Each structure stands twice: as structure tokens, then as C-alpha cells.
Short mmCIF file of N, CA and C in Angstrom, two decimals:
data_model
loop_
_atom_site.label_atom_id
_atom_site.label_comp_id
_atom_site.label_asym_id
_atom_site.label_seq_id
_atom_site.Cartn_x
_atom_site.Cartn_y
_atom_site.Cartn_z
N UNK A 8 -4.90 13.12 17.73
CA UNK A 8 -3.73 12.74 17.06
C UNK A 8 -3.26 13.53 15.98
N UNK A 9 -2.13 13.74 15.82
CA UNK A 9 -1.64 15.05 15.04
C UNK A 9 -1.03 14.19 14.20
N UNK A 10 -0.51 15.08 12.89
CA UNK A 10 0.44 14.46 11.57
C UNK A 10 1.73 14.03 12.28
N UNK A 11 1.93 14.67 13.46
CA UNK A 11 3.58 14.01 14.12
C UNK A 11 3.57 13.20 14.96
N UNK A 12 2.25 12.61 15.52
CA UNK A 12 2.03 11.83 16.71
C UNK A 12 2.49 10.51 16.29
N UNK A 13 3.19 9.89 17.27
CA UNK A 13 3.93 8.25 17.16
C UNK A 13 2.96 7.13 16.22
N UNK A 14 1.67 7.57 16.60
CA UNK A 14 0.60 6.78 16.35
C UNK A 14 0.53 6.82 14.59
N UNK A 15 0.87 7.71 13.81
CA UNK A 15 0.72 8.30 12.56
C UNK A 15 2.01 8.21 12.17
N UNK A 16 3.05 7.22 12.63
CA UNK A 16 4.39 6.86 11.63
C UNK A 16 3.77 5.96 10.50
N UNK A 17 3.40 4.99 11.17
CA UNK A 17 3.47 3.79 9.71
C UNK A 17 2.55 4.48 8.94
N UNK A 18 1.47 5.30 9.04
CA UNK A 18 0.73 6.13 7.82
C UNK A 18 1.26 7.17 7.35
N UNK A 19 2.69 7.50 8.02
CA UNK A 19 2.99 8.84 7.10
C UNK A 19 4.40 8.54 6.31
N UNK A 20 4.64 6.88 6.85
CA UNK A 20 5.74 6.34 6.04
C UNK A 20 5.06 6.10 4.41
N UNK A 21 3.74 5.71 4.56
CA UNK A 21 3.05 5.47 3.44
C UNK A 21 2.40 6.35 2.18
N UNK A 22 2.44 7.73 3.37
CA UNK A 22 1.90 8.69 2.57
C UNK A 22 3.12 10.14 2.02
N UNK A 23 3.06 10.49 0.84
CA UNK A 23 4.15 11.18 0.31
C UNK A 23 3.65 12.71 0.51
N UNK A 24 2.80 12.88 0.62
CA UNK A 24 2.36 14.48 0.69
C UNK A 24 1.15 14.75 1.83
N UNK A 25 0.96 15.83 2.24
CA UNK A 25 -0.16 16.02 3.13
C UNK A 25 -0.84 17.54 2.48
N UNK A 26 -2.20 17.71 1.99
CA UNK A 26 -2.56 18.95 1.45
C UNK A 26 -3.45 19.26 2.27
N UNK A 27 -3.62 20.50 2.55
CA UNK A 27 -4.98 21.00 2.76
C UNK A 27 -5.77 20.91 2.05
N UNK A 28 -7.21 20.38 2.74
CA UNK A 28 -8.60 20.34 1.67
C UNK A 28 -8.98 21.39 1.02
N UNK A 29 -8.67 22.80 1.37
CA UNK A 29 -9.04 24.04 0.65
C UNK A 29 -7.93 23.97 -0.74
N UNK A 30 -6.69 23.51 -0.47
CA UNK A 30 -5.69 23.54 -1.82
C UNK A 30 -6.01 22.30 -2.53
N UNK A 31 -6.55 21.54 -1.66
CA UNK A 31 -7.03 19.91 -2.79
C UNK A 31 -8.26 20.31 -3.63
N UNK A 32 -9.24 21.16 -2.88
CA UNK A 32 -10.26 21.36 -3.91
C UNK A 32 -10.15 21.97 -5.05
N UNK A 33 -8.93 23.08 -4.65
CA UNK A 33 -8.56 24.01 -5.85
C UNK A 33 -7.70 23.28 -7.01
N UNK A 34 -7.10 22.19 -6.61
CA UNK A 34 -6.13 21.72 -7.35
C UNK A 34 -6.21 20.23 -7.57
N UNK A 35 -7.64 19.82 -7.51
CA UNK A 35 -7.93 18.18 -7.60
C UNK A 35 -7.49 18.06 -8.88
N UNK A 36 -7.98 18.46 -10.14
CA UNK A 36 -7.40 17.58 -11.18
C UNK A 36 -5.78 17.93 -11.35
N UNK A 37 -5.15 18.79 -11.31
CA UNK A 37 -3.66 18.71 -10.78
C UNK A 37 -3.19 17.74 -9.68
N UNK A 38 -3.95 17.18 -8.79
CA UNK A 38 -3.25 15.81 -7.90
C UNK A 38 -3.50 14.97 -8.49
N UNK A 39 -4.64 14.51 -9.29
CA UNK A 39 -5.34 13.48 -10.10
C UNK A 39 -4.13 13.03 -10.82
N UNK A 40 -3.88 14.18 -11.80
CA UNK A 40 -2.56 13.63 -12.68
C UNK A 40 -1.82 13.36 -12.06
N UNK A 41 -1.01 13.60 -10.92
CA UNK A 41 0.11 13.54 -10.25
C UNK A 41 -0.07 11.96 -9.59
N UNK A 42 -1.06 11.74 -9.29
CA UNK A 42 -1.09 10.06 -8.40
C UNK A 42 -1.47 9.11 -9.54
N UNK A 43 -2.29 9.80 -10.61
CA UNK A 43 -2.56 8.57 -11.35
C UNK A 43 -1.80 7.72 -12.16
N UNK A 44 -0.53 7.91 -12.39
CA UNK A 44 0.32 6.56 -12.76
C UNK A 44 1.35 6.89 -11.87
N UNK A 45 1.30 6.84 -10.88
CA UNK A 45 2.37 6.80 -9.60
C UNK A 45 1.76 6.01 -8.43
N UNK A 46 2.83 5.42 -7.74
CA UNK A 46 2.49 4.69 -6.35
C UNK A 46 2.43 5.88 -5.10
N UNK A 47 2.11 7.09 -5.55
CA UNK A 47 2.13 7.90 -4.44
C UNK A 47 0.92 8.04 -4.06
N UNK A 48 0.27 8.24 -2.61
CA UNK A 48 -0.70 8.45 -1.65
C UNK A 48 -0.64 9.77 -1.40
N UNK A 49 -1.50 10.68 -1.39
CA UNK A 49 -1.31 11.97 -0.67
C UNK A 49 -2.83 12.11 0.24
N UNK A 50 -2.40 12.51 1.16
CA UNK A 50 -3.50 12.32 2.61
C UNK A 50 -3.97 14.09 2.32
N UNK A 51 -5.78 13.93 2.42
CA UNK A 51 -6.29 15.69 2.42
C UNK A 51 -6.22 15.87 4.43
N UNK A 52 -5.79 16.93 4.59
CA UNK A 52 -5.92 17.21 5.72
C UNK A 52 -7.20 18.35 6.03
N UNK A 53 -7.66 18.51 7.18
CA UNK A 53 -8.48 19.29 7.62
C UNK A 53 -8.32 20.19 9.01
N UNK A 54 -7.83 20.90 9.45
CA UNK A 54 -7.91 21.28 10.67
C UNK A 54 -6.19 20.81 11.00
N UNK A 55 -5.29 20.56 9.86
CA UNK A 55 -4.15 19.86 9.97
C UNK A 55 -4.01 18.35 10.63
N UNK A 56 -5.29 17.72 10.43
CA UNK A 56 -5.74 16.40 10.75
C UNK A 56 -5.73 15.60 9.41
N UNK A 57 -5.18 14.77 9.25
CA UNK A 57 -5.37 13.90 7.66
C UNK A 57 -6.80 13.38 7.71
N UNK A 58 -7.77 13.33 6.89
CA UNK A 58 -9.22 12.84 6.94
C UNK A 58 -9.45 11.97 5.83
N UNK A 59 -8.34 12.39 4.91
CA UNK A 59 -8.87 10.95 3.40
C UNK A 59 -7.46 10.88 2.73
N UNK A 60 -7.73 10.21 1.98
CA UNK A 60 -6.43 9.75 1.29
C UNK A 60 -6.92 9.65 -0.39
N UNK A 61 -5.85 10.16 -1.09
CA UNK A 61 -6.06 10.23 -2.78
C UNK A 61 -5.12 9.50 -2.86
N UNK A 62 -5.27 8.65 -3.93
CA UNK A 62 -4.28 7.30 -4.80
C UNK A 62 -4.66 6.79 -6.18
N UNK A 63 -4.02 6.47 -7.01
CA UNK A 63 -4.37 5.73 -8.45
C UNK A 63 -5.72 4.71 -7.88
N UNK A 64 -5.87 4.59 -8.70
CA UNK A 64 -6.99 3.14 -8.99
C UNK A 64 -5.86 1.56 -8.81
N UNK A 65 -4.83 1.73 -9.41
CA UNK A 65 -3.88 0.71 -9.53
C UNK A 65 -3.32 0.61 -8.57
N UNK A 66 -3.25 1.74 -7.43
CA UNK A 66 -2.84 1.41 -6.06
C UNK A 66 -3.93 0.82 -5.03
N UNK A 67 -5.07 1.71 -5.33
CA UNK A 67 -6.40 1.24 -4.50
C UNK A 67 -6.59 -0.17 -4.67
N UNK A 68 -6.58 -0.89 -6.11
CA UNK A 68 -6.89 -2.56 -6.64
C UNK A 68 -5.84 -3.32 -5.76
N UNK A 69 -4.55 -2.80 -5.83
CA UNK A 69 -3.53 -3.33 -5.22
C UNK A 69 -3.66 -3.54 -3.77
N UNK A 70 -4.22 -2.43 -2.89
CA UNK A 70 -4.40 -2.53 -1.66
C UNK A 70 -5.53 -3.48 -1.37
N UNK A 71 -6.50 -3.40 -2.00
CA UNK A 71 -7.81 -4.37 -1.97
C UNK A 71 -7.28 -5.87 -2.37
N UNK A 72 -6.32 -6.16 -3.19
CA UNK A 72 -5.80 -7.74 -3.40
C UNK A 72 -5.04 -7.81 -2.60
N UNK A 73 -4.21 -7.08 -1.81
CA UNK A 73 -3.26 -7.50 -0.46
C UNK A 73 -4.60 -8.06 0.62
N UNK A 74 -5.19 -7.17 0.88
CA UNK A 74 -6.10 -7.18 1.84
C UNK A 74 -7.16 -8.61 1.75
N UNK A 75 -7.23 -8.90 0.60
CA UNK A 75 -7.78 -10.52 0.18
C UNK A 75 -7.21 -11.36 0.41
N UNK A 76 -5.64 -11.13 0.03
CA UNK A 76 -4.78 -12.37 0.09
C UNK A 76 -4.56 -12.72 2.14
N UNK A 77 -4.48 -11.49 2.47
CA UNK A 77 -3.97 -11.80 3.95
C UNK A 77 -5.58 -12.12 4.60
N UNK A 78 -6.77 -11.90 4.05
CA UNK A 78 -8.11 -12.65 4.51
C UNK A 78 -8.09 -14.44 4.16
N UNK A 79 -7.47 -14.30 3.52
CA UNK A 79 -7.41 -15.74 3.08
C UNK A 79 -6.80 -16.80 3.72
N UNK A 80 -7.17 -17.60 4.54
CA UNK A 80 -6.69 -18.34 5.44
C UNK A 80 -5.35 -19.50 4.66
N UNK A 81 -6.00 -20.03 4.29
CA UNK A 81 -5.12 -20.91 2.96
C UNK A 81 -4.37 -20.50 2.07
N UNK A 82 -4.40 -19.06 1.41
CA UNK A 82 -3.24 -18.52 0.96
C UNK A 82 -1.81 -18.25 2.07
N UNK A 83 -2.60 -17.42 3.30
CA UNK A 83 -1.58 -16.96 4.19
C UNK A 83 -0.85 -18.50 4.58
N UNK A 84 -1.45 -19.64 5.02
CA UNK A 84 -0.82 -20.65 5.16
C UNK A 84 0.28 -20.90 4.17
N UNK A 85 -0.01 -21.03 3.05
CA UNK A 85 0.69 -21.72 2.05
C UNK A 85 1.93 -20.83 2.09
N UNK A 86 1.88 -19.12 2.13
CA UNK A 86 2.91 -18.18 1.87
C UNK A 86 4.01 -18.68 3.20
N UNK A 87 3.53 -18.58 4.42
CA UNK A 87 3.89 -18.92 5.38
C UNK A 87 4.67 -20.28 5.07
N UNK A 88 4.31 -21.31 5.05
CA UNK A 88 4.85 -22.67 4.57
C UNK A 88 6.07 -22.44 3.70
N UNK A 89 5.65 -21.55 2.54
CA UNK A 89 6.88 -21.56 1.50
C UNK A 89 7.99 -20.59 2.23
N UNK A 90 7.80 -19.44 2.99
CA UNK A 90 9.02 -18.38 3.73
C UNK A 90 9.34 -20.04 4.58
N UNK A 91 8.73 -20.61 5.56
CA UNK A 91 9.80 -21.57 6.41
C UNK A 91 10.50 -22.25 5.50
N UNK A 92 10.12 -22.80 4.59
CA UNK A 92 10.71 -23.80 3.78
C UNK A 92 12.44 -23.00 3.01
N UNK A 93 11.90 -21.70 2.58
CA UNK A 93 12.77 -20.93 1.78
C UNK A 93 14.24 -20.66 3.01
N UNK A 94 13.91 -20.57 4.28
CA UNK A 94 14.50 -20.28 5.18
C UNK A 94 15.52 -21.36 5.64
N UNK A 95 14.79 -22.38 5.55
CA UNK A 95 15.32 -23.94 5.52
C UNK A 95 16.39 -24.25 4.52
N UNK A 96 16.15 -23.26 3.99
CA UNK A 96 17.07 -23.85 2.60
C UNK A 96 16.67 -24.45 1.37
N UNK A 97 15.34 -25.14 2.01
CA UNK A 97 14.37 -26.33 0.84
C UNK A 97 14.15 -25.68 -0.25
N UNK A 98 14.79 -25.86 -1.53
CA UNK A 98 14.59 -25.03 -3.00
C UNK A 98 14.30 -26.00 -3.53
N UNK A 99 13.82 -25.55 -4.72
CA UNK A 99 13.41 -26.69 -6.01
C UNK A 99 14.22 -25.79 -7.19
N UNK A 100 14.72 -26.60 -7.80
CA UNK A 100 15.35 -26.34 -9.10
C UNK A 100 14.58 -25.86 -10.44
N UNK A 101 14.56 -25.02 -11.26
CA UNK A 101 14.15 -24.91 -12.10
C UNK A 101 13.86 -26.19 -12.88
N UNK A 102 14.64 -27.13 -13.35
CA UNK A 102 14.35 -28.28 -13.85
C UNK A 102 12.98 -28.83 -13.48
N UNK A 103 13.33 -28.95 -11.69
CA UNK A 103 12.77 -29.99 -10.96
C UNK A 103 11.28 -29.23 -10.76
N UNK A 104 10.99 -27.81 -11.18
CA UNK A 104 9.50 -27.37 -11.26
C UNK A 104 9.00 -27.53 -12.77
N UNK A 105 10.13 -26.95 -13.73
CA UNK A 105 9.52 -26.90 -14.93
C UNK A 105 9.93 -28.17 -15.86
N UNK A 106 10.85 -28.89 -15.68
CA UNK A 106 10.91 -29.90 -16.31
C UNK A 106 12.54 -29.34 -17.45
N UNK A 107 13.28 -30.50 -17.53
CA UNK A 107 14.25 -29.75 -18.44
C UNK A 107 14.28 -29.50 -19.64
#
């Protein structure tokens, strides 16, 4: 699979930059500073193929949290129920939720 293959389309949308491993080794500190306070994810390539991803700890922790939620059947059922109710126009007012 190459960077341009259809299988990589979703991955490509999440990755902002591709850097060869040799360049990444030479510029690692600069790359870390670049991603440290951003949502940016950078793919490290070897022979033109993505092999690893660098991202901030905040983004990584967010991904782990998302995976935890997706794996939680009760949480997903609640989310799906809420979406269904919203699509059906079943809303609660601020007062109904928090009182007046």
C-alpha cells in the first residue's frame, strides 16, 4: 500500500504531514515542538510507506478516551438513544434539566 492508495484515504485525512524517517531523526526536537500544542499528527515514512505516527500526548490521550467510549456498550447505547431522541425532536429545556 502506498501513501496514495485508496486504503490510506481515511488515514491521510487524519495526518497533516509525512516525513521520511531520516529527516525525522535529524529534526526530532523540532517536530515534537511543532506537534506539542496542536492537533497535528505527523506520519513517519520508511521507503515512502507510513510506518509510525507522532502526535501530542493530549491528542493521543483523546484517542484512547474515544476508544474507551466506543468499547463501552452502555455508553454507546446511551449516545445512540440520545441521537435518536434528538432526531425525533425530543428535547428537554434548560429549566427541565436544571430547574428554574
